[in-house]
mmCIF file of N, CA, C and O in Angstrom:
data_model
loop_
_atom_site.group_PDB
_atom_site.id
_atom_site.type_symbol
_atom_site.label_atom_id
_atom_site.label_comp_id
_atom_site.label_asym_id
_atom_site.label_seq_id
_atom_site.Cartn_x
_atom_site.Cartn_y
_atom_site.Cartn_z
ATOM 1 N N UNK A 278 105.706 119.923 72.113
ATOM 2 C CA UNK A 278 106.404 118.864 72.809
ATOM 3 C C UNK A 278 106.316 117.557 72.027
ATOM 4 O O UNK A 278 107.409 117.077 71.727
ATOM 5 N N UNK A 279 105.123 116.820 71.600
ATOM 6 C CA UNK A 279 105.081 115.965 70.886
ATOM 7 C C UNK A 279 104.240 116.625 69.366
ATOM 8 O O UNK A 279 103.489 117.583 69.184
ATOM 9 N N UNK A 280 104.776 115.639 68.528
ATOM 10 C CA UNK A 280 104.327 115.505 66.832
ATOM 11 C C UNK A 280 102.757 115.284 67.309
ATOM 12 O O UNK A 280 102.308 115.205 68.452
ATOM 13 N N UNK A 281 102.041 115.207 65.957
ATOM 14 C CA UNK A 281 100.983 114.892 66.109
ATOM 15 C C UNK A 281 100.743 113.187 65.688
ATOM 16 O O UNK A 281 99.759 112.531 66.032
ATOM 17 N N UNK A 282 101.347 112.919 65.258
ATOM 18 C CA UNK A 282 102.144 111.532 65.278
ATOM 19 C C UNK A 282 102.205 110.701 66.548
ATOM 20 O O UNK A 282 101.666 109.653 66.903
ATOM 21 N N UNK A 283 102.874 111.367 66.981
ATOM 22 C CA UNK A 283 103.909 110.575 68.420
ATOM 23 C C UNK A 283 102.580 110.785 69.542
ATOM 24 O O UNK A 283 102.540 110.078 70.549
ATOM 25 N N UNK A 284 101.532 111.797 69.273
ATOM 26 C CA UNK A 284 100.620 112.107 70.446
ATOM 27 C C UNK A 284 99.498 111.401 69.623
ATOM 28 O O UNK A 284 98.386 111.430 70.152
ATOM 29 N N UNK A 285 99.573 110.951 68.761
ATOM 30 C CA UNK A 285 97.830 109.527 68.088
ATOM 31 C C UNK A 285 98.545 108.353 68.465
ATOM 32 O O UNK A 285 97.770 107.451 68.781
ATOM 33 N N UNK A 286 100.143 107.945 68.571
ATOM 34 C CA UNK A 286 100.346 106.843 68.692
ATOM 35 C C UNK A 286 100.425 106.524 70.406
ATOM 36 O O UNK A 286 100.174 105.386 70.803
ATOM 37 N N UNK A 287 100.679 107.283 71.075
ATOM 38 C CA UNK A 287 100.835 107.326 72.374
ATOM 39 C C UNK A 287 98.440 107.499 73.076
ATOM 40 O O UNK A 287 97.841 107.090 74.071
ATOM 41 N N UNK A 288 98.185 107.965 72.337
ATOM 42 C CA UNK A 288 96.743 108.171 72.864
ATOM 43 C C UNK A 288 96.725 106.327 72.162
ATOM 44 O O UNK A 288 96.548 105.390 72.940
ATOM 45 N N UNK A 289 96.843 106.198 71.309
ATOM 46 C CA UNK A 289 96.112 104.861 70.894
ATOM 47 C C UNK A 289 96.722 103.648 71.428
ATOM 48 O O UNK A 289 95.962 102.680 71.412
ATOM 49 N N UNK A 290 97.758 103.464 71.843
ATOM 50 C CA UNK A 290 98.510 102.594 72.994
ATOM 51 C C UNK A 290 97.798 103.164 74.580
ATOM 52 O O UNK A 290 97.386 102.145 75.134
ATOM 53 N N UNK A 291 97.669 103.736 74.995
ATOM 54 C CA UNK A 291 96.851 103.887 76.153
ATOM 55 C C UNK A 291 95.400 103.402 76.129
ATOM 56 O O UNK A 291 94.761 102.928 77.069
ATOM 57 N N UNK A 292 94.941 103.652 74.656
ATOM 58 C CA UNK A 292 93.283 103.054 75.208
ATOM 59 C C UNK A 292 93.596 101.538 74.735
ATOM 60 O O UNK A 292 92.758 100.748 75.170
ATOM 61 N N UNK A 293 94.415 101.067 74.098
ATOM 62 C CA UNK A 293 94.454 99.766 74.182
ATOM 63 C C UNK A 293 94.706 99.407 75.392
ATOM 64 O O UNK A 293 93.929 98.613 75.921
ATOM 65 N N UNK A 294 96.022 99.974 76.238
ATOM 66 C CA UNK A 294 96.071 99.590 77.431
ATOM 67 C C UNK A 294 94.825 99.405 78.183
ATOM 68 O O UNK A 294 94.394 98.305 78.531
ATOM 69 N N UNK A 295 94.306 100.456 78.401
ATOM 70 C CA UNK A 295 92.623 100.479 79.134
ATOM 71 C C UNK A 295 91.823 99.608 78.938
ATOM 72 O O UNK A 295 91.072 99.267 79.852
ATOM 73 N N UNK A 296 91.753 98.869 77.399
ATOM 74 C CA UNK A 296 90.889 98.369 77.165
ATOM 75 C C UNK A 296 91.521 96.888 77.556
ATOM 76 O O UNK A 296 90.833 95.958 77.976
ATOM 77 N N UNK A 297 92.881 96.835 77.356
ATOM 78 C CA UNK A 297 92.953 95.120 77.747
ATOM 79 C C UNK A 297 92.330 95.030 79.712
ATOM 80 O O UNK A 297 91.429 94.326 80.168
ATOM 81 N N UNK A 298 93.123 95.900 80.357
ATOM 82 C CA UNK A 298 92.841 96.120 81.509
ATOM 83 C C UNK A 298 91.132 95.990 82.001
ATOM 84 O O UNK A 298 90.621 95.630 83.062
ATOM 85 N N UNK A 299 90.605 96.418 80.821
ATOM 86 C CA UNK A 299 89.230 96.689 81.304
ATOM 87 C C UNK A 299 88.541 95.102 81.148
ATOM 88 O O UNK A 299 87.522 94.700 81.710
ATOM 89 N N UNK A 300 89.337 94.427 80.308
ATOM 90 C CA UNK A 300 88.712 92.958 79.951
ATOM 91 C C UNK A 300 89.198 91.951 80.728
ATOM 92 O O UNK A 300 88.635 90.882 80.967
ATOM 93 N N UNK A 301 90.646 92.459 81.256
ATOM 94 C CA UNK A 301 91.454 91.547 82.112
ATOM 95 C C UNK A 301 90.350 91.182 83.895
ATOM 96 O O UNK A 301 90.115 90.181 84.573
ATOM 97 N N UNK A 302 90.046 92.413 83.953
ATOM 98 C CA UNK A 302 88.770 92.492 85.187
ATOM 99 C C UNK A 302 87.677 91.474 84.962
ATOM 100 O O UNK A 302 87.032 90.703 85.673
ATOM 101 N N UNK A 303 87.730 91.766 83.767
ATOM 102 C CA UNK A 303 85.804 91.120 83.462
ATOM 103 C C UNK A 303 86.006 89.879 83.726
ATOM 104 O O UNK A 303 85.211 89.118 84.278
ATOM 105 N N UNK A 304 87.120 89.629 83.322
ATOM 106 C CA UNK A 304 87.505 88.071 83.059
ATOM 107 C C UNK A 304 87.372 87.602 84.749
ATOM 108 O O UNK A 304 86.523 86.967 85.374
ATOM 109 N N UNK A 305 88.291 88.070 85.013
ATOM 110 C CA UNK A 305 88.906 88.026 86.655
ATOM 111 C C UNK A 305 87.103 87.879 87.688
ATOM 112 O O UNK A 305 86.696 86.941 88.374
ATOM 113 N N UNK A 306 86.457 89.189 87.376
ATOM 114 C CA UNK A 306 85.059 88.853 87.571
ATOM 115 C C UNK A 306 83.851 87.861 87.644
ATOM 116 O O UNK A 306 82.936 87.616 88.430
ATOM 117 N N UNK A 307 84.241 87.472 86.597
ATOM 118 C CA UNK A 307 83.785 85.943 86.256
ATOM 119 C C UNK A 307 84.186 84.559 86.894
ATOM 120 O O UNK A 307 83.526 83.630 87.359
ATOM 121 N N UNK A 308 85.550 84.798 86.727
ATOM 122 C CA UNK A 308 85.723 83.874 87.448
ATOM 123 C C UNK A 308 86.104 83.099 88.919
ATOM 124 O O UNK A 308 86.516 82.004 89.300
ATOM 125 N N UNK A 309 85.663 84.484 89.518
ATOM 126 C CA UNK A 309 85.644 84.503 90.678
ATOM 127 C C UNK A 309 84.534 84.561 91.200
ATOM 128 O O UNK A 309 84.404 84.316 92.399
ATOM 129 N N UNK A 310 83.269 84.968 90.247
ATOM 130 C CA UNK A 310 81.660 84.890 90.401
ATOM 131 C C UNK A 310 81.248 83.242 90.676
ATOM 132 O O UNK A 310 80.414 82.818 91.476
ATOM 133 N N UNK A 311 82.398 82.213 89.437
ATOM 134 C CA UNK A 311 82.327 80.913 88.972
ATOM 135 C C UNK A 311 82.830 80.723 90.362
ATOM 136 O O UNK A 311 81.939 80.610 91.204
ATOM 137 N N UNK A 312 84.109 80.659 90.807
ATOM 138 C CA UNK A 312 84.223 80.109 91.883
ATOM 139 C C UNK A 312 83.303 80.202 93.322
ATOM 140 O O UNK A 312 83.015 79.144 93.882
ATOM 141 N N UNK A 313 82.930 81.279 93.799
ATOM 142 C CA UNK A 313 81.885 81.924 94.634
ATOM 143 C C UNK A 313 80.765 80.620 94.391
ATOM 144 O O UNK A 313 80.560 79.843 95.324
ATOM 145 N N UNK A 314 80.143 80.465 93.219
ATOM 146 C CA UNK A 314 78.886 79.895 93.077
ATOM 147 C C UNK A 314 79.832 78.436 93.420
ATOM 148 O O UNK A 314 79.422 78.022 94.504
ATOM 149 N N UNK A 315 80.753 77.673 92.978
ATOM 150 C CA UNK A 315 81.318 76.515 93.518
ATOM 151 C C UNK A 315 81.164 76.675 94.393
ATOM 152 O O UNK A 315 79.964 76.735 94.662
ATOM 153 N N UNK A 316 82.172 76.889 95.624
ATOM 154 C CA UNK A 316 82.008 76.962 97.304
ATOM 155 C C UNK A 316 80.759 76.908 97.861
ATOM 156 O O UNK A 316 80.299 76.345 98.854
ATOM 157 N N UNK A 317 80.139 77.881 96.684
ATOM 158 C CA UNK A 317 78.499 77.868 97.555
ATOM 159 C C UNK A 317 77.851 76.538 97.639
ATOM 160 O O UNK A 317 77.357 76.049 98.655
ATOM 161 N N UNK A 318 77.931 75.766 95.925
ATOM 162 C CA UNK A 318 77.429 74.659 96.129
ATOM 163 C C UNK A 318 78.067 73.391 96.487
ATOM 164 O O UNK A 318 77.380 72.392 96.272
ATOM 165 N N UNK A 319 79.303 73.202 97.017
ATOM 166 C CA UNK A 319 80.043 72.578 97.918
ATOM 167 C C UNK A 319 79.866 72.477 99.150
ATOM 168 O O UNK A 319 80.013 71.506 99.893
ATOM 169 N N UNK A 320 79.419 73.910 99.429
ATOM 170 C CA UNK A 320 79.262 74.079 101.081
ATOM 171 C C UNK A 320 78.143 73.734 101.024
ATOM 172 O O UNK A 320 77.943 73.543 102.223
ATOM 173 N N UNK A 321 76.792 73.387 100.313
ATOM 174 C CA UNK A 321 75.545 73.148 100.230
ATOM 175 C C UNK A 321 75.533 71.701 100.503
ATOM 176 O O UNK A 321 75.105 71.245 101.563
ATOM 177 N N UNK A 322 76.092 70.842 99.365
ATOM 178 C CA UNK A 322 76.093 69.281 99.254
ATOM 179 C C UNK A 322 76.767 69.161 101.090
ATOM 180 O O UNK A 322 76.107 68.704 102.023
ATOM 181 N N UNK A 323 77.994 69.625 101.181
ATOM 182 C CA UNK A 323 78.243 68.868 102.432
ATOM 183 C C UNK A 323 77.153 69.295 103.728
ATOM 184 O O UNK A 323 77.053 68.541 104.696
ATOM 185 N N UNK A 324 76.785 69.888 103.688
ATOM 186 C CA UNK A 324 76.040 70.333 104.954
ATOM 187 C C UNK A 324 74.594 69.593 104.627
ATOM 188 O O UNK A 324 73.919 69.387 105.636
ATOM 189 N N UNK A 325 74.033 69.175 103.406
ATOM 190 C CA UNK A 325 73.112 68.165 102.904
ATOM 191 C C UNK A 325 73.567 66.719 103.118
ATOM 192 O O UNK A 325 72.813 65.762 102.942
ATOM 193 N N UNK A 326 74.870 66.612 103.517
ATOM 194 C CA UNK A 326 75.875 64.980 103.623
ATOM 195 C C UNK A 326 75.712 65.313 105.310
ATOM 196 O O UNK A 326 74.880 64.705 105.983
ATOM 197 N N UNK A 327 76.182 65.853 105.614
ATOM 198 C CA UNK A 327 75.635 66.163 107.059
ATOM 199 C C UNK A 327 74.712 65.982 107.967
ATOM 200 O O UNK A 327 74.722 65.359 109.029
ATOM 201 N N UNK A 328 73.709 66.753 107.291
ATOM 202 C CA UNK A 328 72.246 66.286 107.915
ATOM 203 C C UNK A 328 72.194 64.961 107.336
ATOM 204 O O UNK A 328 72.545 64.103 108.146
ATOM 205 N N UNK A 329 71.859 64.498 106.156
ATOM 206 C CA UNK A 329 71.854 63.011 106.381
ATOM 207 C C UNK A 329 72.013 62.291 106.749
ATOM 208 O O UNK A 329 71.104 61.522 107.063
ATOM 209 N N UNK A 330 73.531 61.988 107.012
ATOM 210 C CA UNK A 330 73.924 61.600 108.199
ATOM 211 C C UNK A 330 74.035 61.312 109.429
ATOM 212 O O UNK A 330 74.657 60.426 110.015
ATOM 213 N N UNK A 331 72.999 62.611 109.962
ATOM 214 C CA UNK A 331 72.857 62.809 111.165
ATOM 215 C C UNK A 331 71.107 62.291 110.980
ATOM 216 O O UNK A 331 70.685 62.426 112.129
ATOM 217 N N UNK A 332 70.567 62.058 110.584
ATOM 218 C CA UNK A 332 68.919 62.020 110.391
ATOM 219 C C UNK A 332 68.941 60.710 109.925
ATOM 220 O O UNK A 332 67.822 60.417 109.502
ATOM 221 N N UNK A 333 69.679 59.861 109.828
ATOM 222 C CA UNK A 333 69.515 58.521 109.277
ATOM 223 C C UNK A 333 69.855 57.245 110.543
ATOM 224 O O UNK A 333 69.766 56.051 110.255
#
């Protein structure tokens, strides 16, 4: 059905595919780890602006 050609170039375009895919995550991972830890320490300071506020 396929050359042996047409079946190294088709295997080696798929693991590139995989592999951008696999980095496109990591990325995505990260920076949604980055944001997570923001909110966290956003939601920290204000609820520290809060009590102060309220304790002063």
């Amino acid at each position: 059905m396929f050359d042996d050609k047409s079946f190294e170039y088709l295997r080696k375009r798929n693991s590139e595919y995989h592999e951008w895919i696999d980095n496109e995550i990591s990325k995505f991972n990260e920076e949604l780890k980055a944001l997570n830890e923001q909110n966290y320490n956003e939601a920290i300071n204000q609820l520290q602006e809060k009590y102060n506020a309220n304790t002063q």
